[in-house]
């Protein structure tokens, strides 16, 4: 149920700056945010410069989640 699920996912991809992730995903029609998300101490704690963040809600479809996954694979391919 909703009590056990979160509506957002903050993430990084090894070797890809989060701002580059956001730019590549934008080109694939997927909107995410990149930066500190008002949580710079957490980023500092884990030694990451920033993160990308995707938000989900009831209106998102499984196809949109698949589009996010496909776009992330594309970002990894670009920065191999």
mmCIF file with all atom_site columns, C-alpha atoms in Angstrom:
data_model
loop_
_atom_site.group_PDB
_atom_site.id
_atom_site.type_symbol
_atom_site.label_atom_id
_atom_site.label_alt_id
_atom_site.label_comp_id
_atom_site.label_asym_id
_atom_site.label_entity_id
_atom_site.label_seq_id
_atom_site.pdbx_PDB_ins_code
_atom_site.Cartn_x
_atom_site.Cartn_y
_atom_site.Cartn_z
_atom_site.occupancy
_atom_site.B_iso_or_equiv
_atom_site.pdbx_formal_charge
_atom_site.auth_seq_id
_atom_site.auth_comp_id
_atom_site.auth_asym_id
_atom_site.auth_atom_id
_atom_site.pdbx_PDB_model_num
ATOM 1  C CA . UNK A 1 1  ? 0.000  0.000  0.000   1.00 0.00 ? 1  UNK A CA 1
ATOM 2  C CA . UNK A 1 2  ? 0.973  3.673  -0.178  1.00 0.00 ? 2  UNK A CA 1
ATOM 3  C CA . UNK A 1 3  ? 2.206  3.598  3.420   1.00 0.00 ? 3  UNK A CA 1
ATOM 4  C CA . UNK A 1 4  ? 5.081  1.345  2.330   1.00 0.00 ? 4  UNK A CA 1
ATOM 5  C CA . UNK A 1 5  ? 6.044  3.030  -0.932  1.00 0.00 ? 5  UNK A CA 1
ATOM 6  C CA . UNK A 1 6  ? 7.825  6.244  -1.727  1.00 0.00 ? 6  UNK A CA 1
ATOM 7  C CA . UNK A 1 7  ? 7.039  8.540  -4.610  1.00 0.00 ? 7  UNK A CA 1
ATOM 8  C CA . UNK A 1 8  ? 10.569 9.462  -5.589  1.00 0.00 ? 8  UNK A CA 1
ATOM 9  C CA . UNK A 1 9  ? 13.864 7.901  -6.449  1.00 0.00 ? 9  UNK A CA 1
ATOM 10 C CA . UNK A 1 10 ? 17.207 9.685  -6.079  1.00 0.00 ? 10 UNK A CA 1
ATOM 11 C CA . UNK A 1 11 ? 20.047 7.977  -7.917  1.00 0.00 ? 11 UNK A CA 1
ATOM 12 C CA . UNK A 1 12 ? 23.425 8.243  -9.611  1.00 0.00 ? 12 UNK A CA 1
ATOM 13 C CA . UNK A 1 13 ? 25.023 6.352  -12.484 1.00 0.00 ? 13 UNK A CA 1
ATOM 14 C CA . UNK A 1 14 ? 28.681 5.474  -12.135 1.00 0.00 ? 14 UNK A CA 1
ATOM 15 C CA . UNK A 1 15 ? 30.786 7.667  -14.386 1.00 0.00 ? 15 UNK A CA 1
ATOM 16 C CA . UNK A 1 16 ? 27.917 9.968  -15.408 1.00 0.00 ? 16 UNK A CA 1
ATOM 17 C CA . UNK A 1 17 ? 27.366 13.380 -13.786 1.00 0.00 ? 17 UNK A CA 1
ATOM 18 C CA . UNK A 1 18 ? 23.744 13.824 -12.671 1.00 0.00 ? 18 UNK A CA 1
ATOM 19 C CA . UNK A 1 19 ? 23.366 16.963 -14.804 1.00 0.00 ? 19 UNK A CA 1
ATOM 20 C CA . UNK A 1 20 ? 24.382 14.896 -17.837 1.00 0.00 ? 20 UNK A CA 1
ATOM 21 C CA . UNK A 1 21 ? 21.850 12.236 -16.842 1.00 0.00 ? 21 UNK A CA 1
ATOM 22 C CA . UNK A 1 22 ? 19.143 14.912 -16.719 1.00 0.00 ? 22 UNK A CA 1
ATOM 23 C CA . UNK A 1 23 ? 20.128 16.329 -20.122 1.00 0.00 ? 23 UNK A CA 1
ATOM 24 C CA . UNK A 1 24 ? 20.141 12.915 -21.807 1.00 0.00 ? 24 UNK A CA 1
ATOM 25 C CA . UNK A 1 25 ? 16.837 11.902 -20.242 1.00 0.00 ? 25 UNK A CA 1
ATOM 26 C CA . UNK A 1 26 ? 15.311 15.236 -21.282 1.00 0.00 ? 26 UNK A CA 1
ATOM 27 C CA . UNK A 1 27 ? 16.281 14.438 -24.867 1.00 0.00 ? 27 UNK A CA 1
ATOM 28 C CA . UNK A 1 28 ? 14.400 11.146 -24.498 1.00 0.00 ? 28 UNK A CA 1
ATOM 29 C CA . UNK A 1 29 ? 11.263 12.877 -23.168 1.00 0.00 ? 29 UNK A CA 1
ATOM 30 C CA . UNK A 1 30 ? 11.864 12.048 -19.498 1.00 0.00 ? 30 UNK A CA 1
ATOM 31 C CA . UNK A 1 31 ? 11.924 14.882 -16.951 1.00 0.00 ? 31 UNK A CA 1
ATOM 32 C CA . UNK A 1 32 ? 14.078 14.471 -13.845 1.00 0.00 ? 32 UNK A CA 1
ATOM 33 C CA . UNK A 1 33 ? 15.826 16.926 -11.568 1.00 0.00 ? 33 UNK A CA 1
ATOM 34 C CA . UNK A 1 34 ? 19.548 16.971 -10.881 1.00 0.00 ? 34 UNK A CA 1
ATOM 35 C CA . UNK A 1 35 ? 21.402 18.625 -8.028  1.00 0.00 ? 35 UNK A CA 1
ATOM 36 C CA . UNK A 1 36 ? 21.528 18.545 -4.245  1.00 0.00 ? 36 UNK A CA 1
ATOM 37 C CA . UNK A 1 37 ? 17.732 18.534 -3.655  1.00 0.00 ? 37 UNK A CA 1
ATOM 38 C CA . UNK A 1 38 ? 18.232 20.434 -0.368  1.00 0.00 ? 38 UNK A CA 1
ATOM 39 C CA . UNK A 1 39 ? 20.208 17.440 0.925   1.00 0.00 ? 39 UNK A CA 1
ATOM 40 C CA . UNK A 1 40 ? 23.843 18.414 0.402   1.00 0.00 ? 40 UNK A CA 1
ATOM 41 C CA . UNK A 1 41 ? 24.945 16.911 3.753   1.00 0.00 ? 41 UNK A CA 1
ATOM 42 C CA . UNK A 1 42 ? 23.705 13.517 2.548   1.00 0.00 ? 42 UNK A CA 1
ATOM 43 C CA . UNK A 1 43 ? 25.597 13.902 -0.703  1.00 0.00 ? 43 UNK A CA 1
ATOM 44 C CA . UNK A 1 44 ? 28.721 14.882 1.222   1.00 0.00 ? 44 UNK A CA 1
ATOM 45 C CA . UNK A 1 45 ? 28.295 11.910 3.555   1.00 0.00 ? 45 UNK A CA 1
ATOM 46 C CA . UNK A 1 46 ? 28.237 9.471  0.632   1.00 0.00 ? 46 UNK A CA 1
ATOM 47 C CA . UNK A 1 47 ? 30.889 11.285 -1.394  1.00 0.00 ? 47 UNK A CA 1
ATOM 48 C CA . UNK A 1 48 ? 28.726 12.134 -4.398  1.00 0.00 ? 48 UNK A CA 1
ATOM 49 C CA . UNK A 1 49 ? 28.650 15.530 -6.114  1.00 0.00 ? 49 UNK A CA 1
ATOM 50 C CA . UNK A 1 50 ? 24.896 15.460 -6.755  1.00 0.00 ? 50 UNK A CA 1
ATOM 51 C CA . UNK A 1 51 ? 22.108 13.067 -7.691  1.00 0.00 ? 51 UNK A CA 1
ATOM 52 C CA . UNK A 1 52 ? 19.311 12.785 -10.203 1.00 0.00 ? 52 UNK A CA 1
ATOM 53 C CA . UNK A 1 53 ? 15.759 12.449 -8.918  1.00 0.00 ? 53 UNK A CA 1
ATOM 54 C CA . UNK A 1 54 ? 12.681 10.982 -10.570 1.00 0.00 ? 54 UNK A CA 1
ATOM 55 C CA . UNK A 1 55 ? 9.249  11.455 -9.014  1.00 0.00 ? 55 UNK A CA 1
ATOM 56 C CA . UNK A 1 56 ? 6.296  9.144  -9.500  1.00 0.00 ? 56 UNK A CA 1
ATOM 57 C CA . UNK A 1 57 ? 2.610  9.495  -8.769  1.00 0.00 ? 57 UNK A CA 1
ATOM 58 C CA . UNK A 1 58 ? -0.670 7.733  -9.429  1.00 0.00 ? 58 UNK A CA 1
ATOM 59 C CA . UNK A 1 59 ? -0.955 9.128  -12.946 1.00 0.00 ? 59 UNK A CA 1
ATOM 60 C CA . UNK A 1 60 ? 2.372  7.666  -14.117 1.00 0.00 ? 60 UNK A CA 1
ATOM 61 C CA . UNK A 1 61 ? 1.984  4.644  -16.330 1.00 0.00 ? 61 UNK A CA 1
ATOM 62 C CA . UNK A 1 62 ? 4.130  1.517  -16.509 1.00 0.00 ? 62 UNK A CA 1
ATOM 63 C CA . UNK A 1 63 ? 5.132  2.642  -20.019 1.00 0.00 ? 63 UNK A CA 1
ATOM 64 C CA . UNK A 1 64 ? 6.563  5.865  -18.550 1.00 0.00 ? 64 UNK A CA 1
ATOM 65 C CA . UNK A 1 65 ? 8.592  3.893  -16.026 1.00 0.00 ? 65 UNK A CA 1
ATOM 66 C CA . UNK A 1 66 ? 9.891  1.743  -18.891 1.00 0.00 ? 66 UNK A CA 1
ATOM 67 C CA . UNK A 1 67 ? 10.796 4.920  -20.797 1.00 0.00 ? 67 UNK A CA 1
ATOM 68 C CA . UNK A 1 68 ? 12.818 6.090  -17.781 1.00 0.00 ? 68 UNK A CA 1
ATOM 69 C CA . UNK A 1 69 ? 14.655 2.756  -17.630 1.00 0.00 ? 69 UNK A CA 1
ATOM 70 C CA . UNK A 1 70 ? 15.384 2.811  -21.368 1.00 0.00 ? 70 UNK A CA 1
ATOM 71 C CA . UNK A 1 71 ? 16.634 6.403  -21.176 1.00 0.00 ? 71 UNK A CA 1
ATOM 72 C CA . UNK A 1 72 ? 18.954 5.479  -18.276 1.00 0.00 ? 72 UNK A CA 1
ATOM 73 C CA . UNK A 1 73 ? 20.422 2.670  -20.378 1.00 0.00 ? 73 UNK A CA 1
ATOM 74 C CA . UNK A 1 74 ? 20.991 5.204  -23.167 1.00 0.00 ? 74 UNK A CA 1
ATOM 75 C CA . UNK A 1 75 ? 22.804 7.525  -20.731 1.00 0.00 ? 75 UNK A CA 1
ATOM 76 C CA . UNK A 1 76 ? 25.078 4.671  -19.667 1.00 0.00 ? 76 UNK A CA 1
ATOM 77 C CA . UNK A 1 77 ? 25.854 3.851  -23.299 1.00 0.00 ? 77 UNK A CA 1
ATOM 78 C CA . UNK A 1 78 ? 26.744 7.476  -24.081 1.00 0.00 ? 78 UNK A CA 1
ATOM 79 C CA . UNK A 1 79 ? 29.257 7.639  -21.216 1.00 0.00 ? 79 UNK A CA 1
ATOM 80 C CA . UNK A 1 80 ? 30.883 4.204  -21.507 1.00 0.00 ? 80 UNK A CA 1
#
